[in-house]
PDB file of C-alpha atoms in Angstrom:
ATOM      1  CA  UNK A  87       0.000   0.000   0.000  1.00 80.00           C
ATOM      2  CA  UNK A  88       1.146   3.491  -0.701  1.00 88.00           C
ATOM      3  CA  UNK A  89       1.711   5.771   2.274  1.00 93.00           C
ATOM      4  CA  UNK A  90       2.422   9.454   2.828  1.00 96.00           C
ATOM      5  CA  UNK A  91       4.024  10.814   5.990  1.00 97.00           C
ATOM      6  CA  UNK A  92       4.132  14.421   7.135  1.00 97.00           C
ATOM      7  CA  UNK A  93       6.176  14.576  10.300  1.00 95.00           C
ATOM      8  CA  UNK A  94       5.476  18.203  11.194  1.00 96.00           C
ATOM      9  CA  UNK A  95       1.972  18.605  12.631  1.00 96.00           C
ATOM     10  CA  UNK A  96       2.398  22.366  13.059  1.00 97.00           C
ATOM     11  CA  UNK A  97       4.805  25.043  11.875  1.00 97.00           C
ATOM     12  CA  UNK A  98       4.949  28.795  12.090  1.00 97.00           C
ATOM     13  CA  UNK A  99       6.850  31.424  10.139  1.00 97.00           C
ATOM     14  CA  UNK A 100       7.125  35.173  10.130  1.00 98.00           C
ATOM     15  CA  UNK A 101       5.648  37.089   7.256  1.00 97.00           C
ATOM     16  CA  UNK A 102       8.093  37.497   4.324  1.00 97.00           C
ATOM     17  CA  UNK A 103      10.313  34.641   5.509  1.00 97.00           C
ATOM     18  CA  UNK A 104      10.829  31.228   3.932  1.00 98.00           C
ATOM     19  CA  UNK A 105       9.519  27.951   5.293  1.00 98.00           C
ATOM     20  CA  UNK A 106       9.908  24.326   4.216  1.00 98.00           C
ATOM     21  CA  UNK A 107       7.334  21.618   4.825  1.00 98.00           C
ATOM     22  CA  UNK A 108       8.480  18.002   4.776  1.00 98.00           C
ATOM     23  CA  UNK A 109       6.863  14.966   3.205  1.00 98.00           C
ATOM     24  CA  UNK A 110       8.032  11.406   2.672  1.00 98.00           C
ATOM     25  CA  UNK A 111       6.150   8.686   0.869  1.00 96.00           C
ATOM     26  CA  UNK A 112       6.291   5.065  -0.069  1.00 94.00           C
ATOM     27  CA  UNK A 113       5.059   3.315  -3.192  1.00 90.00           C
ATOM     28  CA  UNK A 114       6.107   0.322  -5.218  1.00 87.00           C
ATOM     29  CA  UNK A 115       5.139   2.043  -8.461  1.00 84.00           C
ATOM     30  CA  UNK A 116       7.553   3.837 -10.749  1.00 82.00           C
ATOM     31  CA  UNK A 117       4.994   6.162 -12.333  1.00 82.00           C
ATOM     32  CA  UNK A 118       3.143   8.407  -9.956  1.00 88.00           C
ATOM     33  CA  UNK A 119       2.385  12.016  -9.216  1.00 90.00           C
ATOM     34  CA  UNK A 120       2.881  14.079  -6.102  1.00 94.00           C
ATOM     35  CA  UNK A 121       0.851  17.054  -5.001  1.00 95.00           C
ATOM     36  CA  UNK A 122       0.706  19.679  -2.324  1.00 97.00           C
ATOM     37  CA  UNK A 123      -2.802  20.829  -1.497  1.00 97.00           C
ATOM     38  CA  UNK A 124      -3.705  23.778   0.724  1.00 96.00           C
ATOM     39  CA  UNK A 125      -6.820  23.829   2.918  1.00 94.00           C
ATOM     40  CA  UNK A 126      -7.419  27.243   4.539  1.00 91.00           C
ATOM     41  CA  UNK A 127      -9.578  27.314   7.685  1.00 85.00           C
ATOM     42  CA  UNK A 128     -13.187  26.467   6.782  1.00 78.00           C
ATOM     43  CA  UNK A 129     -12.416  26.674   3.089  1.00 82.00           C
ATOM     44  CA  UNK A 130     -11.998  24.129   0.377  1.00 88.00           C
ATOM     45  CA  UNK A 131      -8.880  22.300  -0.655  1.00 92.00           C
ATOM     46  CA  UNK A 132      -6.962  23.826  -3.534  1.00 92.00           C
ATOM     47  CA  UNK A 133      -3.955  22.649  -5.493  1.00 94.00           C
ATOM     48  CA  UNK A 134      -0.662  24.356  -4.713  1.00 96.00           C
ATOM     49  CA  UNK A 135       1.782  22.448  -6.883  1.00 96.00           C
ATOM     50  CA  UNK A 136       2.257  19.091  -8.601  1.00 94.00           C
ATOM     51  CA  UNK A 137       5.256  16.989  -9.589  1.00 94.00           C
ATOM     52  CA  UNK A 138       5.461  14.148 -12.071  1.00 90.00           C
ATOM     53  CA  UNK A 139       7.762  11.396 -10.802  1.00 90.00           C
ATOM     54  CA  UNK A 140       9.364  10.896 -14.207  1.00 88.00           C
ATOM     55  CA  UNK A 141      10.546  14.500 -14.288  1.00 88.00           C
ATOM     56  CA  UNK A 142      13.848  15.250 -12.605  1.00 86.00           C
ATOM     57  CA  UNK A 143      13.305  19.000 -12.633  1.00 92.00           C
ATOM     58  CA  UNK A 144      11.666  20.313  -9.488  1.00 94.00           C
ATOM     59  CA  UNK A 145       8.298  22.006 -10.017  1.00 94.00           C
ATOM     60  CA  UNK A 146       7.893  25.686  -9.207  1.00 94.00           C
ATOM     61  CA  UNK A 147       4.786  27.853  -9.035  1.00 93.00           C
ATOM     62  CA  UNK A 148       5.482  31.469  -8.188  1.00 95.00           C
ATOM     63  CA  UNK A 149       6.504  31.534  -4.488  1.00 97.00           C
ATOM     64  CA  UNK A 150       6.074  27.774  -4.138  1.00 97.00           C
ATOM     65  CA  UNK A 151       8.694  25.208  -5.101  1.00 97.00           C
ATOM     66  CA  UNK A 152       9.400  21.598  -4.307  1.00 97.00           C
ATOM     67  CA  UNK A 153      12.495  19.544  -3.606  1.00 97.00           C
ATOM     68  CA  UNK A 154      11.752  16.152  -5.122  1.00 96.00           C
ATOM     69  CA  UNK A 155      14.204  13.395  -4.210  1.00 95.00           C
ATOM     70  CA  UNK A 156      12.888  10.260  -5.907  1.00 94.00           C
ATOM     71  CA  UNK A 157      15.470   7.831  -4.537  1.00 93.00           C
ATOM     72  CA  UNK A 158      14.860   9.045  -1.003  1.00 95.00           C
ATOM     73  CA  UNK A 159      11.094   9.254  -1.614  1.00 95.00           C
ATOM     74  CA  UNK A 160      11.034  12.769  -0.286  1.00 97.00           C
ATOM     75  CA  UNK A 161       8.905  15.667  -1.495  1.00 97.00           C
ATOM     76  CA  UNK A 162       9.252  18.908   0.451  1.00 98.00           C
ATOM     77  CA  UNK A 163       7.476  22.197  -0.202  1.00 98.00           C
ATOM     78  CA  UNK A 164       9.261  25.532   0.100  1.00 98.00           C
ATOM     79  CA  UNK A 165       7.232  28.696   0.477  1.00 98.00           C
ATOM     80  CA  UNK A 166       9.188  31.879  -0.128  1.00 98.00           C
ATOM     81  CA  UNK A 167       8.148  35.367   0.980  1.00 97.00           C
ATOM     82  CA  UNK A 168       5.416  33.941   3.210  1.00 98.00           C
ATOM     83  CA  UNK A 169       2.157  35.876   3.279  1.00 97.00           C
ATOM     84  CA  UNK A 170      -0.637  35.953   5.846  1.00 96.00           C
ATOM     85  CA  UNK A 171      -2.903  34.296   3.306  1.00 95.00           C
ATOM     86  CA  UNK A 172      -0.628  31.262   3.275  1.00 97.00           C
ATOM     87  CA  UNK A 173      -1.956  30.303   6.706  1.00 96.00           C
ATOM     88  CA  UNK A 174      -3.612  26.938   6.139  1.00 96.00           C
ATOM     89  CA  UNK A 175      -3.351  23.191   6.526  1.00 96.00           C
ATOM     90  CA  UNK A 176      -1.029  21.789   3.871  1.00 98.00           C
ATOM     91  CA  UNK A 177      -1.454  18.227   2.670  1.00 97.00           C
ATOM     92  CA  UNK A 178       1.053  16.196   0.734  1.00 98.00           C
ATOM     93  CA  UNK A 179      -0.613  13.647  -1.554  1.00 96.00           C
ATOM     94  CA  UNK A 180       0.510  10.779  -3.749  1.00 93.00           C
ATOM     95  CA  UNK A 181      -1.442   9.903  -6.868  1.00 88.00           C
ATOM     96  CA  UNK A 182      -0.551   6.361  -7.726  1.00 78.00           C
ATOM     97  CA  UNK A 183      -1.954   3.037  -8.798  1.00 71.00           C
ATOM     98  CA  UNK A 184      -2.366   1.321  -5.459  1.00 63.00           C
ATOM     99  CA  UNK A 185      -2.047  -2.439  -5.647  1.00 57.00           C
ATOM    100  CA  UNK A 186      -5.376  -4.236  -5.900  1.00 53.00           C
ATOM    101  CA  UNK A 187      -7.196  -1.180  -7.094  1.00 54.00           C
ATOM    102  CA  UNK A 188      -8.372  -0.281 -10.542  1.00 55.00           C
ATOM    103  CA  UNK A 189      -7.466   3.351 -10.761  1.00 67.00           C
ATOM    104  CA  UNK A 190      -5.133   6.022  -9.613  1.00 72.00           C
ATOM    105  CA  UNK A 191      -6.276   7.545  -6.359  1.00 79.00           C
ATOM    106  CA  UNK A 192      -4.915  10.136  -3.976  1.00 89.00           C
ATOM    107  CA  UNK A 193      -3.327   9.076  -0.696  1.00 92.00           C
ATOM    108  CA  UNK A 194      -2.894  11.989   1.691  1.00 95.00           C
ATOM    109  CA  UNK A 195      -0.621  12.674   4.632  1.00 96.00           C
ATOM    110  CA  UNK A 196      -2.050  13.929   7.918  1.00 95.00           C
ATOM    111  CA  UNK A 197      -1.209  17.500   7.103  1.00 96.00           C
ATOM    112  CA  UNK A 198       0.927  20.324   8.464  1.00 97.00           C
ATOM    113  CA  UNK A 199      -0.789  23.351   9.960  1.00 96.00           C
ATOM    114  CA  UNK A 200       1.174  26.397   8.851  1.00 97.00           C
ATOM    115  CA  UNK A 201       0.652  29.713  10.596  1.00 97.00           C
ATOM    116  CA  UNK A 202       2.144  32.870   9.114  1.00 97.00           C
ATOM    117  CA  UNK A 203       2.623  35.527  11.775  1.00 97.00           C
ATOM    118  CA  UNK A 204       2.636  39.276  11.055  1.00 96.00           C
TER     119      UNK A 204
ATOM    120  CA  UNK B 155     -18.070  29.803 -10.930  1.00 53.00           C
ATOM    121  CA  UNK B 156     -17.982  26.314 -12.449  1.00 76.00           C
ATOM    122  CA  UNK B 157     -16.045  24.508  -9.719  1.00 91.00           C
ATOM    123  CA  UNK B 158     -17.115  21.395  -7.833  1.00 95.00           C
ATOM    124  CA  UNK B 159     -20.158  22.079  -5.653  1.00 96.00           C
ATOM    125  CA  UNK B 160     -21.551  20.092  -2.760  1.00 97.00           C
ATOM    126  CA  UNK B 161     -24.850  20.275  -0.952  1.00 97.00           C
ATOM    127  CA  UNK B 162     -25.547  20.664   1.899  1.00 97.00           C
ATOM    128  CA  UNK B 163     -22.486  22.293   3.389  1.00 95.00           C
ATOM    129  CA  UNK B 164     -23.459  21.237   6.896  1.00 96.00           C
ATOM    130  CA  UNK B 165     -25.725  18.469   8.158  1.00 97.00           C
ATOM    131  CA  UNK B 166     -26.634  17.660  11.749  1.00 98.00           C
ATOM    132  CA  UNK B 167     -28.559  14.479  12.323  1.00 98.00           C
ATOM    133  CA  UNK B 168     -29.472  12.098  15.079  1.00 97.00           C
ATOM    134  CA  UNK B 169     -27.942   8.666  15.341  1.00 97.00           C
ATOM    135  CA  UNK B 170     -29.931   6.143  13.310  1.00 97.00           C
ATOM    136  CA  UNK B 171     -31.194   8.602  10.720  1.00 98.00           C
ATOM    137  CA  UNK B 172     -30.391   8.412   7.016  1.00 98.00           C
ATOM    138  CA  UNK B 173     -28.595  11.254   5.246  1.00 98.00           C
ATOM    139  CA  UNK B 174     -27.844  11.996   1.599  1.00 98.00           C
ATOM    140  CA  UNK B 175     -25.229  14.327   0.171  1.00 98.00           C
ATOM    141  CA  UNK B 176     -24.958  15.626  -3.359  1.00 98.00           C
ATOM    142  CA  UNK B 177     -21.913  16.498  -5.452  1.00 98.00           C
ATOM    143  CA  UNK B 178     -21.928  18.349  -8.762  1.00 97.00           C
ATOM    144  CA  UNK B 179     -18.565  17.949 -10.499  1.00 95.00           C
ATOM    145  CA  UNK B 180     -16.968  20.322 -12.939  1.00 93.00           C
ATOM    146  CA  UNK B 181     -18.817  20.072 -16.236  1.00 89.00           C
ATOM    147  CA  UNK B 182     -17.448  17.374 -18.550  1.00 83.00           C
ATOM    148  CA  UNK B 183     -15.292  15.801 -15.855  1.00 88.00           C
ATOM    149  CA  UNK B 184     -15.961  12.109 -16.236  1.00 89.00           C
ATOM    150  CA  UNK B 185     -14.200  10.944 -13.072  1.00 91.00           C
ATOM    151  CA  UNK B 186     -15.662  11.636  -9.648  1.00 94.00           C
ATOM    152  CA  UNK B 187     -14.275  10.743  -6.224  1.00 95.00           C
ATOM    153  CA  UNK B 188     -15.617  10.746  -2.669  1.00 96.00           C
ATOM    154  CA  UNK B 189     -13.293  11.151   0.316  1.00 96.00           C
ATOM    155  CA  UNK B 190     -13.862  11.328   4.065  1.00 96.00           C
ATOM    156  CA  UNK B 191     -11.832  13.628   6.293  1.00 95.00           C
ATOM    157  CA  UNK B 192     -11.918  13.388  10.072  1.00 93.00           C
ATOM    158  CA  UNK B 193     -10.521  16.003  12.419  1.00 88.00           C
ATOM    159  CA  UNK B 194      -6.754  16.227  12.270  1.00 84.00           C
ATOM    160  CA  UNK B 195      -6.444  13.762   9.419  1.00 89.00           C
ATOM    161  CA  UNK B 196      -5.971  13.934   5.702  1.00 92.00           C
ATOM    162  CA  UNK B 197      -8.796  12.889   3.376  1.00 94.00           C
ATOM    163  CA  UNK B 198      -9.280   9.138   2.880  1.00 94.00           C
ATOM    164  CA  UNK B 199     -10.547   7.636  -0.351  1.00 93.00           C
ATOM    165  CA  UNK B 200     -14.063   6.192  -0.252  1.00 94.00           C
ATOM    166  CA  UNK B 201     -15.183   5.502  -3.811  1.00 94.00           C
ATOM    167  CA  UNK B 202     -14.669   6.444  -7.443  1.00 90.00           C
ATOM    168  CA  UNK B 203     -16.863   6.780 -10.543  1.00 92.00           C
ATOM    169  CA  UNK B 204     -15.940   6.907 -14.177  1.00 89.00           C
ATOM    170  CA  UNK B 205     -19.016   8.330 -15.852  1.00 90.00           C
ATOM    171  CA  UNK B 206     -21.920   6.412 -14.267  1.00 91.00           C
ATOM    172  CA  UNK B 207     -19.900   3.315 -13.359  1.00 91.00           C
ATOM    173  CA  UNK B 208     -18.714   2.892  -9.779  1.00 91.00           C
ATOM    174  CA  UNK B 209     -15.323   1.302 -10.343  1.00 87.00           C
ATOM    175  CA  UNK B 210     -13.889   1.047  -6.870  1.00 87.00           C
ATOM    176  CA  UNK B 211     -14.957   1.173  -3.240  1.00 89.00           C
ATOM    177  CA  UNK B 212     -12.708   1.421  -0.206  1.00 89.00           C
ATOM    178  CA  UNK B 213     -12.918  -0.943   2.739  1.00 86.00           C
ATOM    179  CA  UNK B 214     -13.947   2.190   4.641  1.00 82.00           C
ATOM    180  CA  UNK B 215     -17.256   2.154   2.783  1.00 85.00           C
ATOM    181  CA  UNK B 216     -19.413  -0.111   4.920  1.00 89.00           C
ATOM    182  CA  UNK B 217     -22.720  -1.598   3.799  1.00 93.00           C
ATOM    183  CA  UNK B 218     -24.481   1.421   5.281  1.00 96.00           C
ATOM    184  CA  UNK B 219     -22.899   3.646   2.653  1.00 96.00           C
ATOM    185  CA  UNK B 220     -24.062   3.790  -0.946  1.00 95.00           C
ATOM    186  CA  UNK B 221     -23.059   6.097  -3.759  1.00 96.00           C
ATOM    187  CA  UNK B 222     -24.589   6.671  -7.157  1.00 96.00           C
ATOM    188  CA  UNK B 223     -23.923   8.701 -10.262  1.00 96.00           C
ATOM    189  CA  UNK B 224     -26.983   7.843 -12.330  1.00 91.00           C
ATOM    190  CA  UNK B 225     -26.373   9.885 -15.467  1.00 87.00           C
ATOM    191  CA  UNK B 226     -22.672  10.360 -15.196  1.00 85.00           C
ATOM    192  CA  UNK B 227     -23.110  13.907 -13.982  1.00 91.00           C
ATOM    193  CA  UNK B 228     -23.915  14.611 -10.314  1.00 96.00           C
ATOM    194  CA  UNK B 229     -23.363  12.026  -7.601  1.00 97.00           C
ATOM    195  CA  UNK B 230     -25.057  11.232  -4.316  1.00 97.00           C
ATOM    196  CA  UNK B 231     -23.633   9.619  -1.203  1.00 97.00           C
ATOM    197  CA  UNK B 232     -26.148   8.117   1.219  1.00 97.00           C
ATOM    198  CA  UNK B 233     -25.432   6.936   4.731  1.00 97.00           C
ATOM    199  CA  UNK B 234     -28.091   4.763   6.334  1.00 97.00           C
ATOM    200  CA  UNK B 235     -28.548   4.328  10.083  1.00 97.00           C
ATOM    201  CA  UNK B 236     -25.910   6.927  10.884  1.00 97.00           C
ATOM    202  CA  UNK B 237     -23.511   6.371  13.774  1.00 96.00           C
ATOM    203  CA  UNK B 238     -21.497   8.895  15.742  1.00 96.00           C
ATOM    204  CA  UNK B 239     -18.364   7.575  14.087  1.00 95.00           C
ATOM    205  CA  UNK B 240     -19.711   8.792  10.753  1.00 96.00           C
ATOM    206  CA  UNK B 241     -19.178  12.398  11.863  1.00 97.00           C
ATOM    207  CA  UNK B 242     -16.669  13.835   9.404  1.00 96.00           C
ATOM    208  CA  UNK B 243     -16.192  16.094   6.412  1.00 96.00           C
ATOM    209  CA  UNK B 244     -17.226  14.365   3.181  1.00 97.00           C
ATOM    210  CA  UNK B 245     -15.306  15.695   0.201  1.00 97.00           C
ATOM    211  CA  UNK B 246     -16.051  15.274  -3.469  1.00 97.00           C
ATOM    212  CA  UNK B 247     -13.489  15.737  -6.211  1.00 95.00           C
ATOM    213  CA  UNK B 248     -13.550  15.478  -9.978  1.00 93.00           C
ATOM    214  CA  UNK B 249     -11.000  15.238 -12.756  1.00 89.00           C
ATOM    215  CA  UNK B 250     -11.305  15.300 -16.541  1.00 83.00           C
ATOM    216  CA  UNK B 251     -10.069  11.748 -16.942  1.00 71.00           C
ATOM    217  CA  UNK B 252      -9.092  12.344 -20.530  1.00 62.00           C
ATOM    218  CA  UNK B 253      -5.378  11.872 -20.037  1.00 54.00           C
ATOM    219  CA  UNK B 254      -5.258   8.837 -17.798  1.00 53.00           C
ATOM    220  CA  UNK B 255      -4.211   9.819 -14.342  1.00 53.00           C
ATOM    221  CA  UNK B 256      -2.095  12.762 -15.297  1.00 57.00           C
ATOM    222  CA  UNK B 257      -4.718  15.372 -14.581  1.00 72.00           C
ATOM    223  CA  UNK B 258      -5.462  16.994 -11.264  1.00 84.00           C
ATOM    224  CA  UNK B 259      -8.356  16.351  -8.908  1.00 89.00           C
ATOM    225  CA  UNK B 260     -10.384  19.445  -8.046  1.00 92.00           C
ATOM    226  CA  UNK B 261     -12.160  19.433  -4.722  1.00 94.00           C
ATOM    227  CA  UNK B 262     -15.515  20.757  -3.608  1.00 95.00           C
ATOM    228  CA  UNK B 263     -16.071  22.622  -0.321  1.00 94.00           C
ATOM    229  CA  UNK B 264     -17.236  19.470   1.456  1.00 96.00           C
ATOM    230  CA  UNK B 265     -20.256  18.498   3.532  1.00 97.00           C
ATOM    231  CA  UNK B 266     -19.639  18.496   7.275  1.00 96.00           C
ATOM    232  CA  UNK B 267     -21.734  15.803   8.963  1.00 97.00           C
ATOM    233  CA  UNK B 268     -22.368  15.803  12.696  1.00 97.00           C
ATOM    234  CA  UNK B 269     -24.159  12.804  14.167  1.00 97.00           C
ATOM    235  CA  UNK B 270     -25.586  13.423  17.635  1.00 96.00           C
TER     236      UNK B 270
END
């Protein structure tokens, strides 16, 4: 079974600073996709960034970038120039073909609650 | 706005009652997913539809749960004889499904169920 582990339940950062959220995963598949989703308080989950496992180049999306280490099965998210609106729960997710299933499905970590302080 | 919508947003019910939730995916998305999220946890997969066909159900989906997508558009999730352990946020997501699994799942706002 595929698993996703986020070892930091909570983090905080000062506005305008940089913060890195950690994620490790496990899968027996070679083709899969990794995502970071953001869930603000009482609001819906939105995509932050995605990474295809077959691509060596790390994905970037404005202030958000990832450090994808396939051999180590690590997928961290770096947020630069943190803003108050970045305060949210961040979920790392693996989109893979879990053994015994018939389709690709998302497996989520438990999340990291990020608070950006003014 | 043509995002994923869910109704109702909140539902409070008494133990033993039946409840039904609705999800309207993004237009022309042929794949639809249901997830359950409990407090302090990430979402967990419940079931998946491709068009009107329910292709997979999680072990989490007990016999009291049933999901349908009758015309391949909106979907309903029904919970019969609710239990307090069913209290959770129920999330719906959709994806185009035209490029295998390479496209992204888009989530609705969720239905928060409280069973008293």
